[in-house]
mmCIF file of C-alpha atoms and ligand atoms in Angstrom:
data_model
loop_
_atom_site.group_PDB
_atom_site.id
_atom_site.type_symbol
_atom_site.label_atom_id
_atom_site.label_comp_id
_atom_site.label_asym_id
_atom_site.label_seq_id
_atom_site.Cartn_x
_atom_site.Cartn_y
_atom_site.Cartn_z
ATOM 1 C CA MET A 1 -21.726 72.680 17.175
ATOM 2 C CA LYS A 2 -21.347 71.688 13.100
ATOM 3 C CA ARG A 3 -21.705 68.323 11.761
ATOM 4 C CA LEU A 4 -20.509 68.903 7.956
ATOM 5 C CA ILE A 5 -20.253 66.597 5.028
ATOM 6 C CA LEU A 6 -17.803 68.209 2.606
ATOM 7 C CA PHE A 7 -18.332 66.411 -0.844
ATOM 8 C CA GLY A 8 -16.970 66.738 -4.295
ATOM 9 C CA PRO A 9 -15.209 65.493 -6.865
ATOM 10 C CA PRO A 10 -11.274 65.293 -6.527
ATOM 11 C CA ALA A 11 -9.125 68.419 -6.583
ATOM 12 C CA SER A 12 -12.620 70.493 -5.705
ATOM 13 C CA GLY A 13 -11.005 72.447 -2.900
ATOM 14 C CA LYS A 14 -12.225 70.372 -0.055
ATOM 15 C CA GLY A 15 -8.841 70.658 1.961
ATOM 16 C CA THR A 16 -8.816 74.400 0.933
ATOM 17 C CA PHE A 17 -12.493 74.989 1.875
ATOM 18 C CA SER A 18 -11.947 73.207 5.234
ATOM 19 C CA GLY A 19 -9.346 75.695 6.150
ATOM 20 C CA GLN A 20 -11.573 78.380 5.358
ATOM 21 C CA ILE A 21 -14.263 76.678 7.638
ATOM 22 C CA LYS A 22 -11.594 76.165 10.349
ATOM 23 C CA LYS A 23 -11.205 79.807 10.356
ATOM 24 C CA ILE A 24 -14.750 80.441 11.727
ATOM 25 C CA LEU A 25 -14.795 77.195 13.835
ATOM 26 C CA PRO A 26 -11.306 76.877 14.986
ATOM 27 C CA ASN A 27 -12.231 73.758 17.060
ATOM 28 C CA ILE A 28 -14.038 71.957 14.908
ATOM 29 C CA ALA A 29 -12.355 68.506 13.636
ATOM 30 C CA HIS A 30 -11.357 68.108 10.253
ATOM 31 C CA ILE A 31 -11.251 64.720 9.657
ATOM 32 C CA SER A 32 -9.709 63.947 5.721
ATOM 33 C CA THR A 33 -9.836 60.053 5.304
ATOM 34 C CA GLY A 34 -7.205 60.955 2.235
ATOM 35 C CA ASP A 35 -4.975 62.906 4.796
ATOM 36 C CA ILE A 36 -5.106 59.982 7.318
ATOM 37 C CA PHE A 37 -3.998 57.484 4.765
ATOM 38 C CA ARG A 38 -1.044 59.425 3.742
ATOM 39 C CA GLU A 39 -0.544 59.792 6.918
ATOM 40 C CA ASN A 40 -0.502 56.182 7.569
ATOM 41 C CA LEU A 41 1.604 55.611 4.574
ATOM 42 C CA LYS A 42 4.263 57.834 5.147
ATOM 43 C CA ASN A 43 4.948 56.528 8.975
ATOM 44 C CA LYS A 44 4.909 52.631 7.450
ATOM 45 C CA THR A 45 2.040 51.859 9.861
ATOM 46 C CA PRO A 46 -0.022 48.459 9.118
ATOM 47 C CA LEU A 47 -3.100 50.938 8.058
ATOM 48 C CA GLY A 48 -0.573 52.987 5.391
ATOM 49 C CA LEU A 49 0.704 49.266 3.951
ATOM 50 C CA LYS A 50 -2.590 47.923 3.535
ATOM 51 C CA THR A 51 -4.106 50.670 1.864
ATOM 52 C CA LYS A 52 -1.205 51.511 -0.355
ATOM 53 C CA GLU A 53 -2.290 49.508 -3.432
ATOM 54 C CA TYR A 54 -5.220 51.221 -3.839
ATOM 55 C CA MET A 55 -4.502 54.682 -3.075
ATOM 56 C CA ASP A 56 -1.479 54.069 -5.688
ATOM 57 C CA LYS A 57 -4.032 53.131 -8.489
ATOM 58 C CA GLY A 58 -6.508 55.853 -7.518
ATOM 59 C CA GLU A 59 -8.956 52.981 -6.422
ATOM 60 C CA LEU A 60 -11.012 53.260 -3.196
ATOM 61 C CA VAL A 61 -9.749 51.698 -0.210
ATOM 62 C CA PRO A 62 -12.295 48.912 1.131
ATOM 63 C CA ASP A 63 -15.434 50.156 2.776
ATOM 64 C CA ASP A 64 -14.799 48.206 6.264
ATOM 65 C CA ILE A 65 -11.171 49.655 6.575
ATOM 66 C CA VAL A 66 -12.623 53.435 6.070
ATOM 67 C CA ILE A 67 -15.313 52.687 7.805
ATOM 68 C CA ASP A 68 -13.805 51.150 10.923
ATOM 69 C CA MET A 69 -11.303 54.065 10.906
ATOM 70 C CA VAL A 70 -13.851 56.868 10.748
ATOM 71 C CA ARG A 71 -16.181 55.187 13.267
ATOM 72 C CA ASP A 72 -13.125 55.970 15.629
ATOM 73 C CA ARG A 73 -12.151 59.268 14.727
ATOM 74 C CA LEU A 74 -15.810 59.978 14.953
ATOM 75 C CA ASN A 75 -15.722 58.120 18.629
ATOM 76 C CA GLN A 76 -13.198 60.758 19.916
ATOM 77 C CA GLU A 77 -13.997 63.911 22.509
ATOM 78 C CA ASP A 78 -13.230 66.585 20.075
ATOM 79 C CA ALA A 79 -15.136 65.361 17.107
ATOM 80 C CA LYS A 80 -18.035 64.718 19.716
ATOM 81 C CA GLN A 81 -17.873 68.302 21.758
ATOM 82 C CA ASN A 82 -16.809 70.589 18.522
ATOM 83 C CA GLY A 83 -18.173 68.712 16.053
ATOM 84 C CA PHE A 84 -16.304 67.881 12.613
ATOM 85 C CA ILE A 85 -15.949 68.349 8.824
ATOM 86 C CA LEU A 86 -16.039 64.976 6.941
ATOM 87 C CA ASP A 87 -13.472 65.817 3.983
ATOM 88 C CA GLY A 88 -13.420 62.251 1.574
ATOM 89 C CA PHE A 89 -15.924 60.303 3.551
ATOM 90 C CA PRO A 90 -18.503 58.803 3.088
ATOM 91 C CA ARG A 91 -17.330 58.377 -0.999
ATOM 92 C CA THR A 92 -19.859 54.732 -1.255
ATOM 93 C CA GLN A 93 -23.412 54.353 -0.138
ATOM 94 C CA ALA A 94 -22.083 51.449 2.113
ATOM 95 C CA GLN A 95 -19.877 54.339 3.911
ATOM 96 C CA ASN A 96 -23.184 56.601 3.722
ATOM 97 C CA GLN A 97 -25.394 53.726 5.613
ATOM 98 C CA ALA A 98 -22.779 53.253 8.137
ATOM 99 C CA LEU A 99 -22.032 56.877 8.980
ATOM 100 C CA SER A 100 -25.852 57.360 9.321
ATOM 101 C CA GLU A 101 -25.746 54.513 12.003
ATOM 102 C CA ILE A 102 -22.960 56.421 13.521
ATOM 103 C CA THR A 103 -23.886 60.147 13.800
ATOM 104 C CA GLU A 104 -26.581 62.715 12.733
ATOM 105 C CA ILE A 105 -25.422 65.238 9.779
ATOM 106 C CA ASP A 106 -26.323 68.802 9.816
ATOM 107 C CA LEU A 107 -25.226 69.846 6.375
ATOM 108 C CA PHE A 108 -23.625 68.433 3.233
ATOM 109 C CA LEU A 109 -22.059 70.837 1.155
ATOM 110 C CA LEU A 110 -21.591 69.982 -2.335
ATOM 111 C CA LEU A 111 -18.748 71.808 -4.340
ATOM 112 C CA VAL A 112 -19.514 72.133 -7.582
ATOM 113 C CA LEU A 113 -16.979 72.834 -10.546
ATOM 114 C CA ASP A 114 -16.383 72.361 -14.277
ATOM 115 C CA LYS A 115 -14.234 69.367 -15.215
ATOM 116 C CA SER A 116 -11.880 71.201 -17.153
ATOM 117 C CA ILE A 117 -10.658 73.149 -13.409
ATOM 118 C CA ILE A 118 -10.363 69.919 -12.274
ATOM 119 C CA THR A 119 -7.744 68.255 -14.263
ATOM 120 C CA LYS A 120 -5.463 71.417 -14.144
ATOM 121 C CA ARG A 121 -5.940 71.329 -10.399
ATOM 122 C CA ILE A 122 -5.102 68.021 -9.936
ATOM 123 C CA LEU A 123 -1.956 68.212 -12.255
ATOM 124 C CA GLY A 124 -0.433 71.241 -10.266
ATOM 125 C CA ARG A 125 -1.132 70.325 -6.851
ATOM 126 C CA TYR A 126 1.329 70.337 -4.391
ATOM 127 C CA GLY A 127 2.061 70.867 -0.800
ATOM 128 C CA CYS A 128 4.479 71.738 1.936
ATOM 129 C CA LYS A 129 6.162 68.946 3.515
ATOM 130 C CA ASN A 130 6.292 70.884 6.765
ATOM 131 C CA CYS A 131 2.772 72.011 7.525
ATOM 132 C CA GLY A 132 0.865 70.439 4.553
ATOM 133 C CA GLU A 133 -0.379 73.999 3.031
ATOM 134 C CA ILE A 134 -1.552 73.620 0.006
ATOM 135 C CA TYR A 135 -0.370 75.109 -3.440
ATOM 136 C CA ASN A 136 -0.865 74.711 -7.402
ATOM 137 C CA LYS A 137 1.660 75.223 -10.258
ATOM 138 C CA TYR A 138 -0.645 76.755 -12.034
ATOM 139 C CA THR A 139 -3.660 78.361 -10.324
ATOM 140 C CA LEU A 140 -1.909 78.811 -6.442
ATOM 141 C CA PRO A 141 1.647 79.148 -6.188
ATOM 142 C CA PRO A 142 3.287 80.545 -3.138
ATOM 143 C CA LYS A 143 3.680 83.931 -2.895
ATOM 144 C CA VAL A 144 7.581 83.855 -2.871
ATOM 145 C CA GLU A 145 8.577 80.997 -5.006
ATOM 146 C CA GLY A 146 10.226 77.871 -3.157
ATOM 147 C CA LYS A 147 8.897 79.344 0.273
ATOM 148 C CA CYS A 148 5.548 77.883 2.040
ATOM 149 C CA ASP A 149 3.425 81.260 3.158
ATOM 150 C CA LYS A 150 2.332 79.816 6.041
ATOM 151 C CA CYS A 151 5.687 78.417 7.589
ATOM 152 C CA SER A 152 8.364 79.494 5.369
ATOM 153 C CA ALA A 153 9.918 76.395 5.042
ATOM 154 C CA GLU A 154 11.566 75.471 1.849
ATOM 155 C CA ILE A 155 9.043 73.890 -1.033
ATOM 156 C CA LYS A 156 9.234 72.310 -4.199
ATOM 157 C CA PHE A 157 6.995 71.188 -6.907
ATOM 158 C CA GLU A 158 6.375 67.571 -6.027
ATOM 159 C CA GLN A 159 3.198 65.836 -7.188
ATOM 160 C CA ARG A 160 1.125 63.586 -4.727
ATOM 161 C CA SER A 161 1.853 60.205 -5.903
ATOM 162 C CA ASP A 162 -1.808 59.574 -6.668
ATOM 163 C CA ASP A 163 -2.148 63.035 -8.558
ATOM 164 C CA ASN A 164 -1.497 61.807 -12.115
ATOM 165 C CA GLU A 165 -3.255 61.299 -15.317
ATOM 166 C CA GLU A 166 -3.553 57.640 -15.165
ATOM 167 C CA THR A 167 -5.086 57.595 -11.822
ATOM 168 C CA LEU A 168 -7.163 60.769 -12.643
ATOM 169 C CA LYS A 169 -9.553 58.956 -14.902
ATOM 170 C CA SER A 170 -10.172 56.518 -12.460
ATOM 171 C CA ARG A 171 -10.775 58.432 -9.356
ATOM 172 C CA LEU A 172 -12.912 60.703 -11.611
ATOM 173 C CA ASP A 173 -14.859 57.573 -12.771
ATOM 174 C CA ALA A 174 -15.221 56.304 -9.223
ATOM 175 C CA TYR A 175 -16.551 59.955 -8.067
ATOM 176 C CA GLU A 176 -19.105 59.778 -10.686
ATOM 177 C CA LYS A 177 -20.230 56.163 -10.146
ATOM 178 C CA ASN A 178 -20.660 56.734 -6.378
ATOM 179 C CA ALA A 179 -21.983 60.231 -6.147
ATOM 180 C CA LYS A 180 -25.440 60.106 -7.459
ATOM 181 C CA PRO A 181 -27.275 58.140 -4.754
ATOM 182 C CA ILE A 182 -25.234 59.896 -1.882
ATOM 183 C CA ILE A 183 -26.352 63.409 -3.186
ATOM 184 C CA LYS A 184 -29.702 62.042 -3.532
ATOM 185 C CA TYR A 185 -29.996 61.033 -0.093
ATOM 186 C CA TYR A 186 -29.217 64.409 1.381
ATOM 187 C CA LYS A 187 -31.137 66.504 -0.550
ATOM 188 C CA LYS A 188 -34.379 64.309 0.199
ATOM 189 C CA ARG A 189 -33.598 65.020 3.826
ATOM 190 C CA GLY A 190 -33.022 69.104 3.045
ATOM 191 C CA LYS A 191 -29.363 68.721 4.057
ATOM 192 C CA LEU A 192 -28.017 69.217 0.574
ATOM 193 C CA ARG A 193 -26.193 73.308 -0.221
ATOM 194 C CA LYS A 194 -24.355 73.595 -3.389
ATOM 195 C CA VAL A 195 -21.351 75.577 -3.169
ATOM 196 C CA ASP A 196 -19.722 77.038 -6.366
ATOM 197 C CA ALA A 197 -16.248 75.676 -5.744
ATOM 198 C CA THR A 198 -14.679 77.587 -8.630
ATOM 199 C CA ASP A 199 -12.732 79.955 -6.586
ATOM 200 C CA THR A 200 -13.668 79.357 -2.949
ATOM 201 C CA LEU A 201 -10.747 81.678 -1.672
ATOM 202 C CA LYS A 202 -12.743 84.400 -2.801
ATOM 203 C CA TYR A 203 -15.020 83.799 -0.071
ATOM 204 C CA THR A 204 -15.051 86.184 2.998
ATOM 205 C CA ASN A 205 -15.668 84.759 6.573
ATOM 206 C CA ASP A 206 -19.227 86.481 6.400
ATOM 207 C CA ASP A 207 -19.873 84.107 3.314
ATOM 208 C CA ILE A 208 -18.412 81.021 4.937
ATOM 209 C CA LYS A 209 -20.783 81.710 7.754
ATOM 210 C CA ASN A 210 -23.842 82.088 5.412
ATOM 211 C CA ILE A 211 -22.801 78.600 3.998
ATOM 212 C CA VAL A 212 -22.184 76.689 7.026
ATOM 213 C CA GLU A 213 -25.529 78.205 8.617
ATOM 214 C CA ILE A 214 -23.932 79.796 11.708
HETATM 215 P P1 AMP B 1 -8.395 62.019 -1.048
HETATM 216 O O1 AMP B 1 -6.953 63.147 -0.425
HETATM 217 O O2 AMP B 1 -9.952 62.152 -0.807
HETATM 218 O O3 AMP B 1 -8.304 62.297 -2.751
HETATM 219 O O4 AMP B 1 -8.096 60.558 -1.054
HETATM 220 C C1 AMP B 1 -6.956 59.550 -1.849
HETATM 221 C C2 AMP B 1 -7.300 58.581 -1.765
HETATM 222 O O5 AMP B 1 -7.560 57.739 -0.340
HETATM 223 C C3 AMP B 1 -8.479 58.215 -2.606
HETATM 224 O O6 AMP B 1 -8.049 58.002 -3.927
HETATM 225 C C4 AMP B 1 -8.635 56.841 -1.911
HETATM 226 O O7 AMP B 1 -7.767 55.486 -2.340
HETATM 227 C C5 AMP B 1 -8.567 56.761 -0.713
HETATM 228 N N1 AMP B 1 -9.629 57.100 0.001
HETATM 229 C C6 AMP B 1 -9.746 58.457 1.005
HETATM 230 N N2 AMP B 1 -11.056 58.499 1.266
HETATM 231 C C7 AMP B 1 -11.303 57.308 1.082
HETATM 232 C C8 AMP B 1 -12.986 56.733 1.240
HETATM 233 N N3 AMP B 1 -13.955 57.459 1.742
HETATM 234 N N4 AMP B 1 -13.452 55.461 0.936
HETATM 235 C C9 AMP B 1 -12.286 54.966 0.091
HETATM 236 N N5 AMP B 1 -10.981 55.187 -0.138
HETATM 237 C C10 AMP B 1 -10.823 56.559 0.155
#
């Protein structure tokens, strides 16, 4: 059972890397706060409507909303039994403090990559509307143009609503402001592992096993 935090700037490949970890640990719960918010937005739930204005601007959703949501999710049986990957949480010190009161963490994986790569990834990123598989116009197109590799659905390039140049800056600023003390917290406790995220798809299953220490 592994309890992992996947941490890194926007578009550092947290979603892709979570998929690689899930190949090794198929039952681990992948908890992406961004995905949960997007799903709620799509379904126009009260939570989705409440968080829309923040997400559209690339701003952080208020801590109390995110913390309650993550606490509920971590209390579900699958996360308790099979461990979890937290992807996109914690993003602030208040979230980290709350998390430390909810559960132990085994490893804090910090995805490290160059800023110039982040820009290219964000502006080219899109996903399959049917299965969620992630592609990039510049760096990771589907094998057959217009067709999802995973589920064969028809796909076209369509940016996430918050993946644009205006929100990119505020998302990167928010990351830089909040990241340092959180990274320091896990470093101090010997949980920090740095992962070169320039091209995580080059990692073999054995590499991933080494990284997550199984
Ligand atoms: P992401 O997909 O992780 O880049 O998240 C997309 C958006 O969801 C962010 O720009 C925030 O508006 C919101 N969000 C996701 N996770 C958090 C979090 N831990 N704290 C606050 N806002 C979040």
